[in-house]
Amino acid sequence: MSSEEPTRVKEIMSSPVETISRDATVSDAAAKMRDDNISALIVTTSTPSIITSTDILDAVASGTDTSELDVTELMTESVETVPPDLQIGEASAMMTNFGIKHLPVVERGDYVGMISSTDIAAQVS
């Protein structure tokens, strides 16, 4: 038996999780991501929701005027979440299968962090 335990999500996730109100604008979200040097925010809604820098870039690239949009108009609702004790290989497989780059980490119904494909890549390199 190997003495090396697999790395768990909780060991490499970003914490505390950064959030933004569902009433915030896309401009607010972009500014917060820039200021905090992050690429995703949990949107405080009843179901797990997220807005990412990719969501904003896609909207701008498609010609959408984002200056007055609320985050709810671009966010992804009902996102997948993972528990902190999940092995990073399983989190990586989820990201690949769902075509996503971020997974909120939830424990007992509370957001405790965020894991990204960048976090996983840094860990395995």
JSON list of C-alpha atoms in Angstrom, two decimals:
[
{"chain": "A", "resi": 1, "resn": "MET", "atom": "CA", "xyz": [0.00, 0.00, 0.00]},
{"chain": "A", "resi": 2, "resn": "SER", "atom": "CA", "xyz": [1.29, 3.45, -0.96]},
{"chain": "A", "resi": 3, "resn": "SER", "atom": "CA", "xyz": [2.03, 5.84, 1.88]},
{"chain": "A", "resi": 4, "resn": "GLU", "atom": "CA", "xyz": [1.24, 8.80, -0.37]},
{"chain": "A", "resi": 5, "resn": "GLU", "atom": "CA", "xyz": [-2.41, 9.79, -0.10]},
{"chain": "A", "resi": 6, "resn": "PRO", "atom": "CA", "xyz": [-4.15, 11.36, -3.11]},
{"chain": "A", "resi": 7, "resn": "THR", "atom": "CA", "xyz": [-4.45, 15.14, -3.00]},
{"chain": "A", "resi": 8, "resn": "ARG", "atom": "CA", "xyz": [-7.88, 16.37, -1.96]},
{"chain": "A", "resi": 9, "resn": "VAL", "atom": "CA", "xyz": [-9.75, 19.42, -3.23]},
{"chain": "A", "resi": 10, "resn": "LYS", "atom": "CA", "xyz": [-9.51, 21.12, 0.19]},
{"chain": "A", "resi": 11, "resn": "GLU", "atom": "CA", "xyz": [-5.71, 21.09, -0.04]},
{"chain": "A", "resi": 12, "resn": "ILE", "atom": "CA", "xyz": [-5.54, 23.26, -3.16]},
{"chain": "A", "resi": 13, "resn": "MET", "atom": "CA", "xyz": [-8.85, 25.16, -3.35]},
{"chain": "A", "resi": 14, "resn": "SER", "atom": "CA", "xyz": [-9.02, 28.93, -3.05]},
{"chain": "A", "resi": 15, "resn": "SER", "atom": "CA", "xyz": [-10.66, 30.02, 0.16]},
{"chain": "A", "resi": 16, "resn": "PRO", "atom": "CA", "xyz": [-12.57, 31.96, 1.27]},
{"chain": "A", "resi": 17, "resn": "VAL", "atom": "CA", "xyz": [-14.84, 31.85, -1.73]},
{"chain": "A", "resi": 18, "resn": "GLU", "atom": "CA", "xyz": [-15.49, 35.17, -3.46]},
{"chain": "A", "resi": 19, "resn": "THR", "atom": "CA", "xyz": [-19.14, 36.05, -4.02]},
{"chain": "A", "resi": 20, "resn": "ILE", "atom": "CA", "xyz": [-21.19, 38.73, -5.70]},
{"chain": "A", "resi": 21, "resn": "SER", "atom": "CA", "xyz": [-24.82, 39.72, -5.19]},
{"chain": "A", "resi": 22, "resn": "ARG", "atom": "CA", "xyz": [-27.39, 38.66, -7.76]},
{"chain": "A", "resi": 23, "resn": "ASP", "atom": "CA", "xyz": [-28.27, 42.38, -7.99]},
{"chain": "A", "resi": 24, "resn": "ALA", "atom": "CA", "xyz": [-24.75, 43.37, -9.08]},
{"chain": "A", "resi": 25, "resn": "THR", "atom": "CA", "xyz": [-23.94, 44.41, -12.62]},
{"chain": "A", "resi": 26, "resn": "VAL", "atom": "CA", "xyz": [-21.61, 42.59, -14.98]},
{"chain": "A", "resi": 27, "resn": "SER", "atom": "CA", "xyz": [-19.31, 45.63, -14.70]},
{"chain": "A", "resi": 28, "resn": "ASP", "atom": "CA", "xyz": [-19.23, 45.14, -10.91]},
{"chain": "A", "resi": 29, "resn": "ALA", "atom": "CA", "xyz": [-18.33, 41.47, -11.40]},
{"chain": "A", "resi": 30, "resn": "ALA", "atom": "CA", "xyz": [-15.58, 42.27, -13.91]},
{"chain": "A", "resi": 31, "resn": "ALA", "atom": "CA", "xyz": [-14.09, 44.89, -11.59]},
{"chain": "A", "resi": 32, "resn": "LYS", "atom": "CA", "xyz": [-14.16, 42.51, -8.61]},
{"chain": "A", "resi": 33, "resn": "MET", "atom": "CA", "xyz": [-12.48, 39.76, -10.63]},
{"chain": "A", "resi": 34, "resn": "ARG", "atom": "CA", "xyz": [-9.81, 42.20, -11.81]},
{"chain": "A", "resi": 35, "resn": "ASP", "atom": "CA", "xyz": [-9.22, 43.65, -8.35]},
{"chain": "A", "resi": 36, "resn": "ASP", "atom": "CA", "xyz": [-9.06, 40.23, -6.67]},
{"chain": "A", "resi": 37, "resn": "ASN", "atom": "CA", "xyz": [-7.09, 38.64, -9.56]},
{"chain": "A", "resi": 38, "resn": "ILE", "atom": "CA", "xyz": [-9.62, 35.83, -9.94]},
{"chain": "A", "resi": 39, "resn": "SER", "atom": "CA", "xyz": [-11.67, 34.50, -12.85]},
{"chain": "A", "resi": 40, "resn": "ALA", "atom": "CA", "xyz": [-14.93, 33.39, -11.23]},
{"chain": "A", "resi": 41, "resn": "LEU", "atom": "CA", "xyz": [-17.43, 34.51, -8.61]},
{"chain": "A", "resi": 42, "resn": "ILE", "atom": "CA", "xyz": [-20.22, 32.68, -6.86]},
{"chain": "A", "resi": 43, "resn": "VAL", "atom": "CA", "xyz": [-23.48, 34.55, -7.37]},
{"chain": "A", "resi": 44, "resn": "THR", "atom": "CA", "xyz": [-25.54, 34.59, -4.19]},
{"chain": "A", "resi": 45, "resn": "THR", "atom": "CA", "xyz": [-28.69, 32.83, -5.37]},
{"chain": "A", "resi": 46, "resn": "SER", "atom": "CA", "xyz": [-30.71, 29.98, -3.92]},
{"chain": "A", "resi": 47, "resn": "THR", "atom": "CA", "xyz": [-29.20, 27.48, -6.36]},
{"chain": "A", "resi": 48, "resn": "PRO", "atom": "CA", "xyz": [-25.44, 27.30, -6.91]},
{"chain": "A", "resi": 49, "resn": "SER", "atom": "CA", "xyz": [-24.65, 29.88, -9.60]},
{"chain": "A", "resi": 50, "resn": "ILE", "atom": "CA", "xyz": [-21.41, 31.27, -11.02]},
{"chain": "A", "resi": 51, "resn": "ILE", "atom": "CA", "xyz": [-20.21, 34.01, -13.33]},
{"chain": "A", "resi": 52, "resn": "THR", "atom": "CA", "xyz": [-16.80, 33.69, -14.92]},
{"chain": "A", "resi": 53, "resn": "SER", "atom": "CA", "xyz": [-14.49, 35.92, -16.89]},
{"chain": "A", "resi": 54, "resn": "THR", "atom": "CA", "xyz": [-15.21, 33.65, -19.87]},
{"chain": "A", "resi": 55, "resn": "ASP", "atom": "CA", "xyz": [-18.94, 34.41, -19.58]},
{"chain": "A", "resi": 56, "resn": "ILE", "atom": "CA", "xyz": [-18.17, 38.13, -19.72]},
{"chain": "A", "resi": 57, "resn": "LEU", "atom": "CA", "xyz": [-15.66, 37.81, -22.58]},
{"chain": "A", "resi": 58, "resn": "ASP", "atom": "CA", "xyz": [-18.10, 35.71, -24.62]},
{"chain": "A", "resi": 59, "resn": "ALA", "atom": "CA", "xyz": [-20.83, 38.33, -24.15]},
{"chain": "A", "resi": 60, "resn": "VAL", "atom": "CA", "xyz": [-18.55, 41.21, -25.15]},
{"chain": "A", "resi": 61, "resn": "ALA", "atom": "CA", "xyz": [-17.15, 39.28, -28.13]},
{"chain": "A", "resi": 62, "resn": "SER", "atom": "CA", "xyz": [-20.68, 38.57, -29.38]},
{"chain": "A", "resi": 63, "resn": "GLY", "atom": "CA", "xyz": [-21.48, 42.28, -29.33]},
{"chain": "A", "resi": 64, "resn": "THR", "atom": "CA", "xyz": [-23.66, 42.31, -26.20]},
{"chain": "A", "resi": 65, "resn": "ASP", "atom": "CA", "xyz": [-23.68, 45.65, -24.41]},
{"chain": "A", "resi": 66, "resn": "THR", "atom": "CA", "xyz": [-22.71, 44.52, -20.91]},
{"chain": "A", "resi": 67, "resn": "SER", "atom": "CA", "xyz": [-22.63, 48.01, -19.39]},
{"chain": "A", "resi": 68, "resn": "GLU", "atom": "CA", "xyz": [-26.14, 47.71, -17.92]},
{"chain": "A", "resi": 69, "resn": "LEU", "atom": "CA", "xyz": [-26.50, 43.91, -17.61]},
{"chain": "A", "resi": 70, "resn": "ASP", "atom": "CA", "xyz": [-27.04, 42.26, -14.24]},
{"chain": "A", "resi": 71, "resn": "VAL", "atom": "CA", "xyz": [-24.91, 39.22, -13.43]},
{"chain": "A", "resi": 72, "resn": "THR", "atom": "CA", "xyz": [-28.07, 37.08, -13.48]},
{"chain": "A", "resi": 73, "resn": "GLU", "atom": "CA", "xyz": [-28.25, 37.61, -17.25]},
{"chain": "A", "resi": 74, "resn": "LEU", "atom": "CA", "xyz": [-24.86, 35.95, -17.85]},
{"chain": "A", "resi": 75, "resn": "MET", "atom": "CA", "xyz": [-24.39, 33.62, -14.88]},
{"chain": "A", "resi": 76, "resn": "THR", "atom": "CA", "xyz": [-24.64, 29.86, -15.10]},
{"chain": "A", "resi": 77, "resn": "GLU", "atom": "CA", "xyz": [-27.28, 28.46, -12.76]},
{"chain": "A", "resi": 78, "resn": "SER", "atom": "CA", "xyz": [-27.36, 25.08, -11.03]},
{"chain": "A", "resi": 79, "resn": "VAL", "atom": "CA", "xyz": [-23.63, 24.54, -11.35]},
{"chain": "A", "resi": 80, "resn": "GLU", "atom": "CA", "xyz": [-21.91, 21.38, -10.28]},
{"chain": "A", "resi": 81, "resn": "THR", "atom": "CA", "xyz": [-20.29, 21.51, -6.84]},
{"chain": "A", "resi": 82, "resn": "VAL", "atom": "CA", "xyz": [-17.81, 19.24, -5.08]},
{"chain": "A", "resi": 83, "resn": "PRO", "atom": "CA", "xyz": [-17.08, 18.34, -1.47]},
{"chain": "A", "resi": 84, "resn": "PRO", "atom": "CA", "xyz": [-13.72, 19.33, 0.02]},
{"chain": "A", "resi": 85, "resn": "ASP", "atom": "CA", "xyz": [-12.63, 15.70, 0.51]},
{"chain": "A", "resi": 86, "resn": "LEU", "atom": "CA", "xyz": [-12.97, 14.79, -3.18]},
{"chain": "A", "resi": 87, "resn": "GLN", "atom": "CA", "xyz": [-9.74, 13.68, -4.85]},
{"chain": "A", "resi": 88, "resn": "ILE", "atom": "CA", "xyz": [-8.43, 16.23, -7.35]},
{"chain": "A", "resi": 89, "resn": "GLY", "atom": "CA", "xyz": [-8.40, 13.58, -10.07]},
{"chain": "A", "resi": 90, "resn": "GLU", "atom": "CA", "xyz": [-12.15, 13.25, -9.72]},
{"chain": "A", "resi": 91, "resn": "ALA", "atom": "CA", "xyz": [-12.61, 17.03, -9.76]},
{"chain": "A", "resi": 92, "resn": "SER", "atom": "CA", "xyz": [-10.47, 17.20, -12.88]},
{"chain": "A", "resi": 93, "resn": "ALA", "atom": "CA", "xyz": [-12.56, 14.50, -14.57]},
{"chain": "A", "resi": 94, "resn": "MET", "atom": "CA", "xyz": [-15.74, 16.43, -13.72]},
{"chain": "A", "resi": 95, "resn": "MET", "atom": "CA", "xyz": [-14.32, 19.60, -15.27]},
{"chain": "A", "resi": 96, "resn": "THR", "atom": "CA", "xyz": [-13.37, 17.71, -18.41]},
{"chain": "A", "resi": 97, "resn": "ASN", "atom": "CA", "xyz": [-16.72, 15.91, -18.67]},
{"chain": "A", "resi": 98, "resn": "PHE", "atom": "CA", "xyz": [-18.78, 19.08, -18.15]},
{"chain": "A", "resi": 99, "resn": "GLY", "atom": "CA", "xyz": [-16.46, 21.39, -20.11]},
{"chain": "A", "resi": 100, "resn": "ILE", "atom": "CA", "xyz": [-15.97, 23.75, -17.17]},
{"chain": "A", "resi": 101, "resn": "LYS", "atom": "CA", "xyz": [-12.98, 25.39, -15.47]},
{"chain": "A", "resi": 102, "resn": "HIS", "atom": "CA", "xyz": [-14.34, 26.08, -11.96]},
{"chain": "A", "resi": 103, "resn": "LEU", "atom": "CA", "xyz": [-16.10, 24.06, -9.29]},
{"chain": "A", "resi": 104, "resn": "PRO", "atom": "CA", "xyz": [-17.49, 25.61, -6.12]},
{"chain": "A", "resi": 105, "resn": "VAL", "atom": "CA", "xyz": [-16.57, 23.58, -3.04]},
{"chain": "A", "resi": 106, "resn": "VAL", "atom": "CA", "xyz": [-19.50, 23.02, -0.70]},
{"chain": "A", "resi": 107, "resn": "GLU", "atom": "CA", "xyz": [-19.55, 21.49, 2.78]},
{"chain": "A", "resi": 108, "resn": "ARG", "atom": "CA", "xyz": [-22.80, 21.04, 4.73]},
{"chain": "A", "resi": 109, "resn": "GLY", "atom": "CA", "xyz": [-24.58, 23.47, 2.40]},
{"chain": "A", "resi": 110, "resn": "ASP", "atom": "CA", "xyz": [-21.98, 26.25, 2.75]},
{"chain": "A", "resi": 111, "resn": "TYR", "atom": "CA", "xyz": [-19.52, 27.46, 0.13]},
{"chain": "A", "resi": 112, "resn": "VAL", "atom": "CA", "xyz": [-16.05, 26.86, 1.53]},
{"chain": "A", "resi": 113, "resn": "GLY", "atom": "CA", "xyz": [-13.92, 27.45, -1.54]},
{"chain": "A", "resi": 114, "resn": "MET", "atom": "CA", "xyz": [-13.41, 27.24, -5.28]},
{"chain": "A", "resi": 115, "resn": "ILE", "atom": "CA", "xyz": [-11.21, 24.90, -7.27]},
{"chain": "A", "resi": 116, "resn": "SER", "atom": "CA", "xyz": [-10.15, 25.72, -10.82]},
{"chain": "A", "resi": 117, "resn": "SER", "atom": "CA", "xyz": [-8.46, 23.87, -13.62]},
{"chain": "A", "resi": 118, "resn": "THR", "atom": "CA", "xyz": [-5.50, 26.20, -13.02]},
{"chain": "A", "resi": 119, "resn": "ASP", "atom": "CA", "xyz": [-5.28, 25.02, -9.38]},
{"chain": "A", "resi": 120, "resn": "ILE", "atom": "CA", "xyz": [-5.22, 21.39, -10.53]},
{"chain": "A", "resi": 121, "resn": "ALA", "atom": "CA", "xyz": [-2.68, 22.03, -13.28]},
{"chain": "A", "resi": 122, "resn": "ALA", "atom": "CA", "xyz": [-0.35, 23.78, -10.81]},
{"chain": "A", "resi": 123, "resn": "GLN", "atom": "CA", "xyz": [-0.66, 20.84, -8.42]},
{"chain": "A", "resi": 124, "resn": "VAL", "atom": "CA", "xyz": [0.18, 18.14, -10.94]},
{"chain": "A", "resi": 125, "resn": "SER", "atom": "CA", "xyz": [3.02, 19.99, -12.65]}
]
